PDB file of C-alpha atoms in Angstrom:
ATOM      1  CA  MET A   1       0.000   0.000   0.000  1.00  0.00           C
ATOM      2  CA  LEU A   2       1.257   3.488  -0.843  1.00  0.00           C
ATOM      3  CA  VAL A   3       1.211   6.709   1.170  1.00  0.00           C
ATOM      4  CA  LYS A   4      -1.228   8.278  -1.325  1.00  0.00           C
ATOM      5  CA  ASP A   5      -3.719   5.495  -0.544  1.00  0.00           C
ATOM      6  CA  VAL A   6      -4.022   6.412   3.147  1.00  0.00           C
ATOM      7  CA  MET A   7      -2.932  10.063   3.517  1.00  0.00           C
ATOM      8  CA  THR A   8      -5.268  12.901   4.431  1.00  0.00           C
ATOM      9  CA  ARG A   9      -5.731  14.947   1.260  1.00  0.00           C
ATOM     10  CA  ASP A  10      -7.700  18.007   2.337  1.00  0.00           C
ATOM     11  CA  VAL A  11      -4.889  19.885   4.079  1.00  0.00           C
ATOM     12  CA  HIS A  12      -5.139  23.447   5.365  1.00  0.00           C
ATOM     13  CA  CYS A  13      -1.899  25.373   4.812  1.00  0.00           C
ATOM     14  CA  ALA A  14      -0.548  28.675   6.113  1.00  0.00           C
ATOM     15  CA  LEU A  15       1.916  31.125   4.623  1.00  0.00           C
ATOM     16  CA  ARG A  16       5.034  32.405   6.402  1.00  0.00           C
ATOM     17  CA  GLU A  17       3.238  35.653   7.262  1.00  0.00           C
ATOM     18  CA  THR A  18       0.012  34.031   8.495  1.00  0.00           C
ATOM     19  CA  PRO A  19      -0.722  35.289  12.030  1.00  0.00           C
ATOM     20  CA  LEU A  20      -0.248  32.602  14.662  1.00  0.00           C
ATOM     21  CA  ARG A  21      -3.829  32.992  15.875  1.00  0.00           C
ATOM     22  CA  GLU A  22      -5.040  32.229  12.344  1.00  0.00           C
ATOM     23  CA  VAL A  23      -2.858  29.110  12.301  1.00  0.00           C
ATOM     24  CA  ALA A  24      -4.493  28.016  15.563  1.00  0.00           C
ATOM     25  CA  ARG A  25      -7.935  28.672  14.056  1.00  0.00           C
ATOM     26  CA  LEU A  26      -6.989  26.531  11.040  1.00  0.00           C
ATOM     27  CA  MET A  27      -6.058  23.707  13.422  1.00  0.00           C
ATOM     28  CA  VAL A  28      -9.433  23.959  15.144  1.00  0.00           C
ATOM     29  CA  GLN A  29     -11.294  24.163  11.825  1.00  0.00           C
ATOM     30  CA  ALA A  30      -9.468  21.152  10.375  1.00  0.00           C
ATOM     31  CA  ASP A  31      -9.352  19.258  13.702  1.00  0.00           C
ATOM     32  CA  CYS A  32      -5.620  18.707  13.265  1.00  0.00           C
ATOM     33  CA  GLY A  33      -2.392  19.332  15.143  1.00  0.00           C
ATOM     34  CA  GLU A  34      -0.112  20.359  12.285  1.00  0.00           C
ATOM     35  CA  ILE A  35      -0.321  22.969   9.548  1.00  0.00           C
ATOM     36  CA  PRO A  36       2.166  23.037   6.657  1.00  0.00           C
ATOM     37  CA  VAL A  37       3.714  26.460   6.020  1.00  0.00           C
ATOM     38  CA  LEU A  38       4.249  27.546   2.419  1.00  0.00           C
ATOM     39  CA  GLU A  39       6.685  30.098   1.010  1.00  0.00           C
ATOM     40  CA  SER A  40       3.913  32.236  -0.505  1.00  0.00           C
ATOM     41  CA  SER A  41       0.665  31.944  -2.435  1.00  0.00           C
ATOM     42  CA  GLU A  42       2.670  32.484  -5.642  1.00  0.00           C
ATOM     43  CA  THR A  43       5.321  29.931  -4.612  1.00  0.00           C
ATOM     44  CA  PRO A  44       3.484  27.179  -2.716  1.00  0.00           C
ATOM     45  CA  THR A  45       6.669  25.373  -1.704  1.00  0.00           C
ATOM     46  CA  LEU A  46       6.767  23.798   1.758  1.00  0.00           C
ATOM     47  CA  VAL A  47       9.139  25.757   4.029  1.00  0.00           C
ATOM     48  CA  GLY A  48       8.037  24.463   7.426  1.00  0.00           C
ATOM     49  CA  VAL A  49       5.303  23.041   9.581  1.00  0.00           C
ATOM     50  CA  ILE A  50       3.729  24.386  12.704  1.00  0.00           C
ATOM     51  CA  THR A  51       2.266  22.110  15.336  1.00  0.00           C
ATOM     52  CA  ASP A  52       0.127  22.848  18.343  1.00  0.00           C
ATOM     53  CA  ARG A  53       3.223  22.062  20.415  1.00  0.00           C
ATOM     54  CA  ASP A  54       5.284  24.599  18.423  1.00  0.00           C
ATOM     55  CA  ILE A  55       2.748  27.288  19.276  1.00  0.00           C
ATOM     56  CA  VAL A  56       2.980  26.462  22.964  1.00  0.00           C
ATOM     57  CA  THR A  57       6.760  26.018  23.222  1.00  0.00           C
ATOM     58  CA  ARG A  58       7.960  28.696  20.789  1.00  0.00           C
ATOM     59  CA  ALA A  59       5.405  31.397  21.471  1.00  0.00           C
ATOM     60  CA  VAL A  60       3.126  31.050  24.495  1.00  0.00           C
ATOM     61  CA  ALA A  61       5.720  29.611  26.919  1.00  0.00           C
ATOM     62  CA  GLN A  62       8.292  32.222  25.872  1.00  0.00           C
ATOM     63  CA  GLY A  63       5.916  35.116  26.444  1.00  0.00           C
ATOM     64  CA  VAL A  64       5.807  36.086  22.777  1.00  0.00           C
ATOM     65  CA  ASP A  65       2.909  38.357  21.846  1.00  0.00           C
ATOM     66  CA  VAL A  66       0.832  35.730  20.060  1.00  0.00           C
ATOM     67  CA  GLY A  67      -1.234  38.471  18.431  1.00  0.00           C
ATOM     68  CA  ALA A  68       1.863  39.818  16.701  1.00  0.00           C
ATOM     69  CA  CYS A  69       3.542  36.482  15.952  1.00  0.00           C
ATOM     70  CA  THR A  70       3.552  34.810  12.539  1.00  0.00           C
ATOM     71  CA  ALA A  71       3.760  31.194  11.470  1.00  0.00           C
ATOM     72  CA  GLU A  72       7.365  31.740  10.419  1.00  0.00           C
ATOM     73  CA  ARG A  73       8.354  32.712  13.979  1.00  0.00           C
ATOM     74  CA  ALA A  74       7.059  29.473  15.510  1.00  0.00           C
ATOM     75  CA  MET A  75       7.401  26.925  12.692  1.00  0.00           C
ATOM     76  CA  THR A  76       9.731  23.949  12.467  1.00  0.00           C
ATOM     77  CA  ARG A  77      11.998  24.534   9.477  1.00  0.00           C
ATOM     78  CA  ASN A  78      13.741  21.225   8.815  1.00  0.00           C
ATOM     79  CA  VAL A  79      10.697  19.258   7.764  1.00  0.00           C
ATOM     80  CA  VAL A  80      10.710  15.496   7.324  1.00  0.00           C
ATOM     81  CA  CYS A  81       8.600  14.718   4.233  1.00  0.00           C
ATOM     82  CA  VAL A  82       7.486  11.667   2.320  1.00  0.00           C
ATOM     83  CA  ARG A  83       6.514  11.202  -1.327  1.00  0.00           C
ATOM     84  CA  ALA A  84       2.991  10.116  -2.257  1.00  0.00           C
ATOM     85  CA  ASP A  85       4.282   7.058  -4.110  1.00  0.00           C
ATOM     86  CA  ALA A  86       6.350   5.821  -1.163  1.00  0.00           C
ATOM     87  CA  ASP A  87       5.282   2.650   0.610  1.00  0.00           C
ATOM     88  CA  ILE A  88       3.408   3.263   3.872  1.00  0.00           C
ATOM     89  CA  GLU A  89       6.139   1.382   5.731  1.00  0.00           C
ATOM     90  CA  GLU A  90       8.482   4.201   4.655  1.00  0.00           C
ATOM     91  CA  GLY A  91       6.087   6.757   6.167  1.00  0.00           C
ATOM     92  CA  ALA A  92       5.867   4.779   9.411  1.00  0.00           C
ATOM     93  CA  ARG A  93       9.670   4.426   9.489  1.00  0.00           C
ATOM     94  CA  LEU A  94      10.132   8.197   9.057  1.00  0.00           C
ATOM     95  CA  MET A  95       7.724   8.863  11.933  1.00  0.00           C
ATOM     96  CA  SER A  96       9.484   6.324  14.158  1.00  0.00           C
ATOM     97  CA  GLU A  97      13.023   7.501  13.383  1.00  0.00           C
ATOM     98  CA  ASN A  98      12.167  11.176  13.780  1.00  0.00           C
ATOM     99  CA  GLN A  99       9.726  10.748  16.679  1.00  0.00           C
ATOM    100  CA  ILE A 100       6.940  12.605  14.895  1.00  0.00           C
ATOM    101  CA  ARG A 101       3.231  11.866  14.553  1.00  0.00           C
ATOM    102  CA  ARG A 102       2.650  13.443  11.148  1.00  0.00           C
ATOM    103  CA  VAL A 103       4.592  13.711   7.896  1.00  0.00           C
ATOM    104  CA  PRO A 104       3.749  16.105   5.042  1.00  0.00           C
ATOM    105  CA  VAL A 105       3.326  14.358   1.712  1.00  0.00           C
ATOM    106  CA  VAL A 106       4.977  16.312  -1.096  1.00  0.00           C
ATOM    107  CA  ASP A 107       5.686  16.126  -4.817  1.00  0.00           C
ATOM    108  CA  ASP A 108       9.078  16.699  -6.470  1.00  0.00           C
ATOM    109  CA  ALA A 109       8.653  20.501  -6.187  1.00  0.00           C
ATOM    110  CA  TYR A 110       7.824  20.226  -2.456  1.00  0.00           C
ATOM    111  CA  HIS A 111       4.198  21.183  -3.008  1.00  0.00           C
ATOM    112  CA  VAL A 112       1.969  19.713  -0.304  1.00  0.00           C
ATOM    113  CA  LEU A 113      -0.284  16.902  -1.512  1.00  0.00           C
ATOM    114  CA  GLY A 114      -1.437  15.728   1.905  1.00  0.00           C
ATOM    115  CA  ILE A 115      -0.357  14.647   5.361  1.00  0.00           C
ATOM    116  CA  LEU A 116       0.287  11.139   6.613  1.00  0.00           C
ATOM    117  CA  SER A 117      -0.547  10.780  10.296  1.00  0.00           C
ATOM    118  CA  LEU A 118      -0.532   7.970  12.815  1.00  0.00           C
ATOM    119  CA  ALA A 119      -4.328   8.121  12.668  1.00  0.00           C
ATOM    120  CA  ASP A 120      -4.194   7.527   8.893  1.00  0.00           C
ATOM    121  CA  LEU A 121      -1.948   4.525   9.434  1.00  0.00           C
ATOM    122  CA  GLY A 122      -4.216   3.264  12.214  1.00  0.00           C
ATOM    123  CA  ARG A 123      -7.283   3.312  10.000  1.00  0.00           C
ATOM    124  CA  MET A 124      -5.720   1.557   7.051  1.00  0.00           C
ATOM    125  CA  THR A 125      -2.792  -0.635   8.059  1.00  0.00           C
ATOM    126  CA  ASP A 126      -1.535  -3.451  10.200  1.00  0.00           C
ATOM    127  CA  PRO A 127      -2.015  -2.475  13.870  1.00  0.00           C
ATOM    128  CA  ARG A 128       1.460  -3.827  14.687  1.00  0.00           C
ATOM    129  CA  MET A 129       3.080  -1.226  12.403  1.00  0.00           C
ATOM    130  CA  VAL A 130       1.179   1.569  14.132  1.00  0.00           C
ATOM    131  CA  GLY A 131       1.984   0.138  17.542  1.00  0.00           C
ATOM    132  CA  GLN A 132       5.689   0.051  16.733  1.00  0.00           C
ATOM    133  CA  ALA A 133       5.591   3.627  15.429  1.00  0.00           C
ATOM    134  CA  VAL A 134       3.776   4.839  18.565  1.00  0.00           C
ATOM    135  CA  HIS A 135       6.294   3.003  20.733  1.00  0.00           C
ATOM    136  CA  ASP A 136       9.264   4.554  18.900  1.00  0.00           C
ATOM    137  CA  ILE A 137       7.767   8.051  18.912  1.00  0.00           C
ATOM    138  CA  SER A 138       7.089   7.830  22.646  1.00  0.00           C
ATOM    139  CA  MET A 139      10.642   6.848  23.598  1.00  0.00           C
ATOM    140  CA  PRO A 140      12.842   9.563  25.107  1.00  0.00           C
ATOM    141  CA  GLU A 141      15.406  10.896  22.674  1.00  0.00           C
ATOM    142  CA  ALA A 142      18.877   9.439  23.003  1.00  0.00           C
ATOM    143  CA  PRO A 143      21.381  11.900  24.460  1.00  0.00           C
ATOM    144  CA  ARG A 144      23.236  13.737  21.716  1.00  0.00           C
ATOM    145  CA  GLY A 145      26.995  13.421  21.428  1.00  0.00           C
ATOM    146  CA  VAL A 146      27.243  10.253  23.497  1.00  0.00           C
TER     147      VAL A 146
END
């Protein structure tokens, strides 16, 4: 089975300059925890993602004026992505190795085609694969430089 067979296709995206409150509203509207961030409406290339956790740790907890903050200020820049024609095991492996719950699905130009989430895997795949991914994601990170 391929990523494109199980991914969520109707993805809300933000632009770098989208106000953080609008990003949060998009999350509520889409009932999701991650919003891809695009370069611009003219250049819809993926430049980051912003999660509900990013909003809390990079804005709220640091006392940033959320009303004046943009998606770019709080987004994660080095995004792990997967191609639509990749096998779902590849998507699960990327989530496990990077301890993430969602992976943007992109084409060769890094345009967002969808998002692959643990929930998507859970609905459509072998429960053991999802269980292993959840286990790996939940493990504490190994100390760096050891």
